[in-house]
Tab-separated table of C-alpha atoms and ligand atoms in Angstrom:
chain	number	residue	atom	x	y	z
A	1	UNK	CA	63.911	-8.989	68.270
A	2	UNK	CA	62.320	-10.693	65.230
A	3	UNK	CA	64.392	-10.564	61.965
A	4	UNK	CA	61.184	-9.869	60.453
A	5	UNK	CA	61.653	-6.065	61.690
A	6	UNK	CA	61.922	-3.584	59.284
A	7	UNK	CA	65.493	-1.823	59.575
A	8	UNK	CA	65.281	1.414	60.593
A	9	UNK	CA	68.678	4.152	60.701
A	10	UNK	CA	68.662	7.779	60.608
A	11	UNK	CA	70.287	11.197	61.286
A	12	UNK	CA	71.445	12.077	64.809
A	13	UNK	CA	72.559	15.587	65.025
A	14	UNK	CA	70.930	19.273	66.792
A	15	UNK	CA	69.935	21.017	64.698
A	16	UNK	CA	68.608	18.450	62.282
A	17	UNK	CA	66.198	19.859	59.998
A	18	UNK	CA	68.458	21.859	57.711
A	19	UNK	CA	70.325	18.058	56.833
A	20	UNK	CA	69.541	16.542	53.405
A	21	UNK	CA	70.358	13.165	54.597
A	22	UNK	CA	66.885	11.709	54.876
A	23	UNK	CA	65.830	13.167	51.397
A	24	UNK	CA	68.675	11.020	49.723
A	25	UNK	CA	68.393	7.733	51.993
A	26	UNK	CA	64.779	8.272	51.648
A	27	UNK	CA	65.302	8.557	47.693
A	28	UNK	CA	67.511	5.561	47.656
A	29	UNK	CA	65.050	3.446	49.948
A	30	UNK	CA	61.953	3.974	46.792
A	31	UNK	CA	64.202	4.067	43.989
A	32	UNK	CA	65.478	0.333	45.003
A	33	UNK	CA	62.001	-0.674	46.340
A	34	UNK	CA	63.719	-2.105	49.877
A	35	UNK	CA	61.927	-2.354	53.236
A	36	UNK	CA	63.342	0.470	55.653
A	37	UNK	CA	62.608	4.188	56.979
A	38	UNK	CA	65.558	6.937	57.918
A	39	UNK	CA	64.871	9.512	60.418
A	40	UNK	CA	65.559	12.826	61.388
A	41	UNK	CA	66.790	12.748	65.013
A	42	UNK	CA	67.540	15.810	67.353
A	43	UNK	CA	69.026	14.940	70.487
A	44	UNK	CA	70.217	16.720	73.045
A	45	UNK	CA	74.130	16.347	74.108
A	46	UNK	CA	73.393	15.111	77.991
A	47	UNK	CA	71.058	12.211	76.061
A	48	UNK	CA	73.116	11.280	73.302
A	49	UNK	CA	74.379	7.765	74.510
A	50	UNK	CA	71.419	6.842	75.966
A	51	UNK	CA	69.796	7.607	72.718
A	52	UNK	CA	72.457	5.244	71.057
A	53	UNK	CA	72.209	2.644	73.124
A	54	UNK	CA	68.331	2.830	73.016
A	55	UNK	CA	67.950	2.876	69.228
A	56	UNK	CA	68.870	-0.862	68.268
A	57	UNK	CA	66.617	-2.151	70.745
A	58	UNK	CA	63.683	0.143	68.616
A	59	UNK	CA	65.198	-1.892	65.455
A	60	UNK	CA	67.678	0.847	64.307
A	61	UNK	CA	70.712	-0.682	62.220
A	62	UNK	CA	72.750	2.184	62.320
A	63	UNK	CA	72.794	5.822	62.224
A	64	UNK	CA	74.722	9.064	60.657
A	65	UNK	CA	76.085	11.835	63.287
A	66	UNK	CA	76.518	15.051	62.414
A	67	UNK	CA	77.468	18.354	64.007
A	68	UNK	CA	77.860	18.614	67.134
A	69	UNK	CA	78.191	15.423	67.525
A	70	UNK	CA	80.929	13.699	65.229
A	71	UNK	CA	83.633	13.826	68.034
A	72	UNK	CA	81.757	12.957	70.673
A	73	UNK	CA	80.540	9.636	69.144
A	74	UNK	CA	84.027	8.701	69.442
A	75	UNK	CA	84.125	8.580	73.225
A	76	UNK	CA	80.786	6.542	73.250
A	77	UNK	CA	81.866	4.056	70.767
A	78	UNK	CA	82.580	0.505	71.252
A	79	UNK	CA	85.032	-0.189	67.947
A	80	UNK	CA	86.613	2.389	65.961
A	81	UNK	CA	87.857	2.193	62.501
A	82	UNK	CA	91.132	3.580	62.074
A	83	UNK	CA	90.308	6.112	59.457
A	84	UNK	CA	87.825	7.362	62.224
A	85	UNK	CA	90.445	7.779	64.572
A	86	UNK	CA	93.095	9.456	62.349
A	87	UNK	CA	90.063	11.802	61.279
A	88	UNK	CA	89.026	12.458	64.799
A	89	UNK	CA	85.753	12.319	64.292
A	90	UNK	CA	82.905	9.470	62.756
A	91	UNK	CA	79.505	10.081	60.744
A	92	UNK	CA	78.505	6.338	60.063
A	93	UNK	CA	77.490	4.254	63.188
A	94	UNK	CA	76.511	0.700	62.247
A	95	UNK	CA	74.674	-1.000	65.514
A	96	UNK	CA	76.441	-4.511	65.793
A	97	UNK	CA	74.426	-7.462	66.595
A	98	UNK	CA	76.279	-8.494	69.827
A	99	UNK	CA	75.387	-4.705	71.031
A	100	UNK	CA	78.661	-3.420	70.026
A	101	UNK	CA	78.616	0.150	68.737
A	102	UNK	CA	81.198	1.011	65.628
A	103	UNK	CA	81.784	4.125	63.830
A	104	UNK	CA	83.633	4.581	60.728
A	105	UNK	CA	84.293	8.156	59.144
A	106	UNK	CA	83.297	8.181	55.583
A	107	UNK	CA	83.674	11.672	54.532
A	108	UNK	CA	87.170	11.160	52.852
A	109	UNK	CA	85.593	7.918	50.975
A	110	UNK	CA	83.076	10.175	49.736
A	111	UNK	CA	84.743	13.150	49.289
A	112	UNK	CA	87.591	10.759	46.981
A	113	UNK	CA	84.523	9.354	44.818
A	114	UNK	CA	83.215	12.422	44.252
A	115	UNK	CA	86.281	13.739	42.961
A	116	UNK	CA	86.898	10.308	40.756
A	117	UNK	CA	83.472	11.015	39.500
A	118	UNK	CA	82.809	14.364	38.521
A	119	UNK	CA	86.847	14.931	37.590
A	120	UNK	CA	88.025	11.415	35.941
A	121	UNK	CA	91.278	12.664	35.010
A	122	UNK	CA	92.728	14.066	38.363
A	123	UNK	CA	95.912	12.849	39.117
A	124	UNK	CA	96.733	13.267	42.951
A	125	UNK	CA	100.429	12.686	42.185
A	126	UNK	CA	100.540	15.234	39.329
A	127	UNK	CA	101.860	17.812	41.942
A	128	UNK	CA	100.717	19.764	45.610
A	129	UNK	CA	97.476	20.571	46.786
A	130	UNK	CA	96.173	23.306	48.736
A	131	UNK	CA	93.875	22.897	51.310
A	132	UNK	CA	91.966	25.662	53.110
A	133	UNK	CA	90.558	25.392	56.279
A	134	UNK	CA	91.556	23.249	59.576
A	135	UNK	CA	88.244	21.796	60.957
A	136	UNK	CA	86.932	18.490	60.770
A	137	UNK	CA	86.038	18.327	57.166
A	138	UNK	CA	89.879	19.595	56.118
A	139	UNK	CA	91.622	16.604	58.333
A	140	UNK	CA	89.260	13.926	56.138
A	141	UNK	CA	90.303	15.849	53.054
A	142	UNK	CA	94.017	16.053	54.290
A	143	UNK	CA	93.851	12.266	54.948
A	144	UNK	CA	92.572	11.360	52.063
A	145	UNK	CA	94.600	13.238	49.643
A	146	UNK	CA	97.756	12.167	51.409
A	147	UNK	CA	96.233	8.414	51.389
A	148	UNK	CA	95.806	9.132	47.316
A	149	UNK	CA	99.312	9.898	47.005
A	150	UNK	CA	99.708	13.532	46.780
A	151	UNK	CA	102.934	14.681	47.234
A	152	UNK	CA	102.265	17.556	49.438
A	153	UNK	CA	100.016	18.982	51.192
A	154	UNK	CA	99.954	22.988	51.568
A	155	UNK	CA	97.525	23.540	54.732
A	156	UNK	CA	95.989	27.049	55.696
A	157	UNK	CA	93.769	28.305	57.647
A	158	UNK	CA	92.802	31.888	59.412
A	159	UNK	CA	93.525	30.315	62.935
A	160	UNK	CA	97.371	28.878	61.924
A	161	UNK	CA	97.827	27.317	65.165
A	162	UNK	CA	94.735	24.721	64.144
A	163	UNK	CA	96.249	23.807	60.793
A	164	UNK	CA	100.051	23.317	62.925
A	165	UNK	CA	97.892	20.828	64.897
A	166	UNK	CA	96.538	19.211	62.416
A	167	UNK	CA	100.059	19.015	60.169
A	168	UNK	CA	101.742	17.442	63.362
A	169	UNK	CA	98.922	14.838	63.395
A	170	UNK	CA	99.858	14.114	59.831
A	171	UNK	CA	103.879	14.269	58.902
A	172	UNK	CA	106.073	16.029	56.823
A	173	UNK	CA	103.920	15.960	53.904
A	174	UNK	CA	101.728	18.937	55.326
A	175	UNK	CA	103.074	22.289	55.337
A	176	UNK	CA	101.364	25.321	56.906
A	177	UNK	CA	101.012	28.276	54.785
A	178	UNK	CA	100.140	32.016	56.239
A	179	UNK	CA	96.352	32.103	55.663
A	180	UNK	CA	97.347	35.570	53.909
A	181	UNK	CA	99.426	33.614	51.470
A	182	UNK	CA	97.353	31.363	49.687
A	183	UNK	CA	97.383	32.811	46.994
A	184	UNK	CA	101.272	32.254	46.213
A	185	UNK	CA	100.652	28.425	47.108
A	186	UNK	CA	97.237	28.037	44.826
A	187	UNK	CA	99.845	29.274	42.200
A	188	UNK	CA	102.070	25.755	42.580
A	189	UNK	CA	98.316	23.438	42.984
A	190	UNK	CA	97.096	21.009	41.075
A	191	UNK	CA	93.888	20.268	43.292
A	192	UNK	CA	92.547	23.250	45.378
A	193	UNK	CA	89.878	22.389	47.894
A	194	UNK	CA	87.959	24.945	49.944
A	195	UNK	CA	87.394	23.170	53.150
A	196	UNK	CA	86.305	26.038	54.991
A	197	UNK	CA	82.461	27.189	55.297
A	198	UNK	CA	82.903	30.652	53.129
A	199	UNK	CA	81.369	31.189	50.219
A	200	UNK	CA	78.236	28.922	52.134
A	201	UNK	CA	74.864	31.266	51.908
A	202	UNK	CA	74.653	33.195	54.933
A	203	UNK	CA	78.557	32.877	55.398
A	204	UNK	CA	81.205	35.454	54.184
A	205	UNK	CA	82.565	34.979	50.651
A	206	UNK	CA	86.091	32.998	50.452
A	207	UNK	CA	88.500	36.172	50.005
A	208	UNK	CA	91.831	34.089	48.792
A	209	UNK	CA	93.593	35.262	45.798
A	210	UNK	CA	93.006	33.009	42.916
A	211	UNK	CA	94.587	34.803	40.168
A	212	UNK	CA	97.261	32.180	40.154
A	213	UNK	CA	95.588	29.347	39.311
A	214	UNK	CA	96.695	27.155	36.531
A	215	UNK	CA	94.347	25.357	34.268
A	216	UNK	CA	95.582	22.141	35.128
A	217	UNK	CA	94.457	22.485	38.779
A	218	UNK	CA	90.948	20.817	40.246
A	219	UNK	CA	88.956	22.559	42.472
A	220	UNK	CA	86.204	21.280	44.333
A	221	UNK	CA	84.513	23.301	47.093
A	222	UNK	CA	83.187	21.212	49.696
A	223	UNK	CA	80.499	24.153	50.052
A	224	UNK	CA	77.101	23.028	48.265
A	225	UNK	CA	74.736	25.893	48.902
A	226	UNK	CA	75.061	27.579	46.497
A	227	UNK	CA	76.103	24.438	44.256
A	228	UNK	CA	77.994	27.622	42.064
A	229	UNK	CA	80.187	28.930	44.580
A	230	UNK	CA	82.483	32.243	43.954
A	231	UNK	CA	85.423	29.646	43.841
A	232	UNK	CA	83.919	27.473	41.316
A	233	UNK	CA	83.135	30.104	39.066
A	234	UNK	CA	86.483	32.018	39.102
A	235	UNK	CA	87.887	28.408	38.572
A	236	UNK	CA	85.767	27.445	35.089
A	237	UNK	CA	86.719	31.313	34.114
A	238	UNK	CA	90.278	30.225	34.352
A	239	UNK	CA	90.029	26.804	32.748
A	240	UNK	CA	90.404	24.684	35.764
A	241	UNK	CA	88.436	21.525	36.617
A	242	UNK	CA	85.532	22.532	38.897
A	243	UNK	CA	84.209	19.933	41.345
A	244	UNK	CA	80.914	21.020	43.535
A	245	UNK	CA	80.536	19.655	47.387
A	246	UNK	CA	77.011	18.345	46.426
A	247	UNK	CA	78.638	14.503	45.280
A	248	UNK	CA	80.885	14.399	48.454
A	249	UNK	CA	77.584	14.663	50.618
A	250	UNK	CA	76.173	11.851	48.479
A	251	UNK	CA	78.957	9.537	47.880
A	252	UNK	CA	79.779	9.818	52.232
A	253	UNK	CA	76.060	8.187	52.401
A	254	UNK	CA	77.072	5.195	50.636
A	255	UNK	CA	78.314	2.783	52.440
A	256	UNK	CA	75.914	3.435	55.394
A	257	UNK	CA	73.038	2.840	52.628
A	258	UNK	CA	75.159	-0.314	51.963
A	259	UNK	CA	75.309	-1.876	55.325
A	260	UNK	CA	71.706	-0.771	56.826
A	261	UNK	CA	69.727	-1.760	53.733
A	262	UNK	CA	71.985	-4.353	51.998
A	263	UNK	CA	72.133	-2.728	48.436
A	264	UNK	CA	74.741	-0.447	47.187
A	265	UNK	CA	73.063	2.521	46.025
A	266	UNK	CA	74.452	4.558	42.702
A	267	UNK	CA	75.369	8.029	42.374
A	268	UNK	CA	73.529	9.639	39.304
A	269	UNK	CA	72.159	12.918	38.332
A	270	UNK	CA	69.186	11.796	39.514
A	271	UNK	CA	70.539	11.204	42.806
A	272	UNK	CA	71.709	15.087	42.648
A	273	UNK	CA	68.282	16.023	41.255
A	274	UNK	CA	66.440	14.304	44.267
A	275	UNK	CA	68.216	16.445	46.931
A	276	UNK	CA	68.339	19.520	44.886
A	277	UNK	CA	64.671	19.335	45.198
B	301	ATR	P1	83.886	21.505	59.728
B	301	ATR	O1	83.805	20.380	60.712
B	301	ATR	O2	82.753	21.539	58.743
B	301	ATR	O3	85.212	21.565	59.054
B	301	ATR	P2	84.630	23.633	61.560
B	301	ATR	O4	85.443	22.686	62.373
B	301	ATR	O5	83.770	24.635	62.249
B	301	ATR	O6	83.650	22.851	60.579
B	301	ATR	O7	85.632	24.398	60.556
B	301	ATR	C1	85.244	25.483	59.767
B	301	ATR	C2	86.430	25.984	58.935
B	301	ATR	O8	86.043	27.186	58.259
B	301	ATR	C3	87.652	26.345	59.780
B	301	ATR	O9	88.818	26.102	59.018
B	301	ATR	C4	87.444	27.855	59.996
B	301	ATR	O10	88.620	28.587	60.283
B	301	ATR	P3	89.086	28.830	61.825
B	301	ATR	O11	89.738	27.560	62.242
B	301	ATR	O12	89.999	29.981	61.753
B	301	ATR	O13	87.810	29.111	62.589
B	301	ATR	C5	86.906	28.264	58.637
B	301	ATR	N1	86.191	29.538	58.727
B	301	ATR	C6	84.947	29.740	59.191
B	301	ATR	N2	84.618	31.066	59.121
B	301	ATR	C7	85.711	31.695	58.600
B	301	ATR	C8	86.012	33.065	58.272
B	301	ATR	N3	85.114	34.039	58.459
B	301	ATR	N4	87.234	33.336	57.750
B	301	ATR	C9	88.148	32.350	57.548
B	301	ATR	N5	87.921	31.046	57.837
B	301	ATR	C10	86.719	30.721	58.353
């Protein structure tokens, strides 16, 4: 292959076209004037590895997965990073140049910059967090906020026996809380995070009982359609720190950008404004 190729990476995922991915990358790629293209790719399950071992050979540096397929890339993966395997799951693929296929799992990177940015003050050691939900998005955000220093973790979810797993996979600093309890842990929080898809349009509204939240407590709602969630709302109305899930789907793009295209993008409003579009 000539080095003279222009890189190419992209999306793998099914569906595809609902993911903002290529807006941003495609953003980033004009605002920094740099050679490359990033493509929306559906692919079925039964062709997903031939897919990924077909793609460098078409010039593709790397690639995002998303759902379905950000467990499955694990078991088709040459080298994987040990965040990805504590996660359980990868969304960064970088193709190696000795044919080697790596994933990494940057959704906890992103979803910690995020939090640095829009809430400079948060203090992960300033007391527990609560996390709702148990699926792959929660165990980046439990591993990450446990990584930051937290103290303890306060994990629920509807389906308890998913957050148990999940706790076991982490240590003593987890606890499982009733799903019907929140509300007596968000009391004790100093960073709430919805991890769960409610409050998403077209999903049910989050339902947890928030009248105990303290005004020193962040919240940030990995939800980012609606950017204003319920939660975020009802957290401003009670003085706390509210953090949207639009920078965490920005800042997990990163360093893929980095690696594919050689320049480290930034993270601005008009980052935000170029997806919001
Ligand atoms: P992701 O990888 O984005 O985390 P997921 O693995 O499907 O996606 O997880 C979705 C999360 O939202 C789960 O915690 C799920 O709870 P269950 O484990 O009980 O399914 C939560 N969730 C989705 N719909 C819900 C609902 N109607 N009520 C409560 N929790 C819900």
């Amino acid at each position: 292959m000539s080095d003279n190729r222009i890189p190419l990476a992209g999306v793998i995922g099914s569906p595809i076209a609902h993911s903002k991915s290529p807006q941003l990358h495609g953003y980033w790629l004009r605002m920094l004037g740099l050679r490359g293209h990033y493509i929306p790719m559906d692919i079925a399950r039964e062709d997903l590895e031939t897919a990924l071992r077909t793609l460098p050979k078409l010039g593709f540096v790397g690639v995002n997965v998303t759902i379905p397929y950000k467990e499955r890339i694990l078991e088709i993966a040459d080298l994987i990073t040990d965040r990805a395997t504590l996660i359980g799951s990868a969304n960064t693929i970088i193709f190696r140049k000795d044919g080697k296929i790596h994933a990494d799992n940057t959704d906890g990177y992103g979803f910690l910059e995020n939090l640095r940015q829009q809430a400079p003050h948060w203090n992960p050691k300033a007391g527990p967090a609560v996390v709702l939900g148990a699926g792959g998005a929660a165990r980046a955000v439990v591993a990450t906020l446990l990584d930051a220093g937290v103290p303890e973790v306060m994990l629920t979810n509807r389906t308890r026996v998913r957050a148990e797993t999940l706790a076991e996979d982490f240590g003593k600093r987890v606890r499982v809380v009733e799903w019907i309890q929140a509300g007596n842990a968000i009391e004790e929080a100093k960073t709430l995070v919805n991890a769960t898809s409610l409050g998403m349009v077209g999903k049910p509204e989050l339902r947890v009982l928030l009248d105990g939240l303290r005004p020193d407590c962040v919240v940030n709602d990995l939800v980012y359609a609606p950017l204003q969630t319920k939660l975020l709302l009802t957290a401003q109305a009670a003085g706390c720190t509210a953090v949207d899930g639009l920078g965490m789907l920005i800042h997990q793009a990163v360093p893929g950008f980095e690696r594919w295209f050689g320049t480290r993008p930034v993270v601005d409003e008009a980052t935000r404004a170029a997806i919001l579009r």
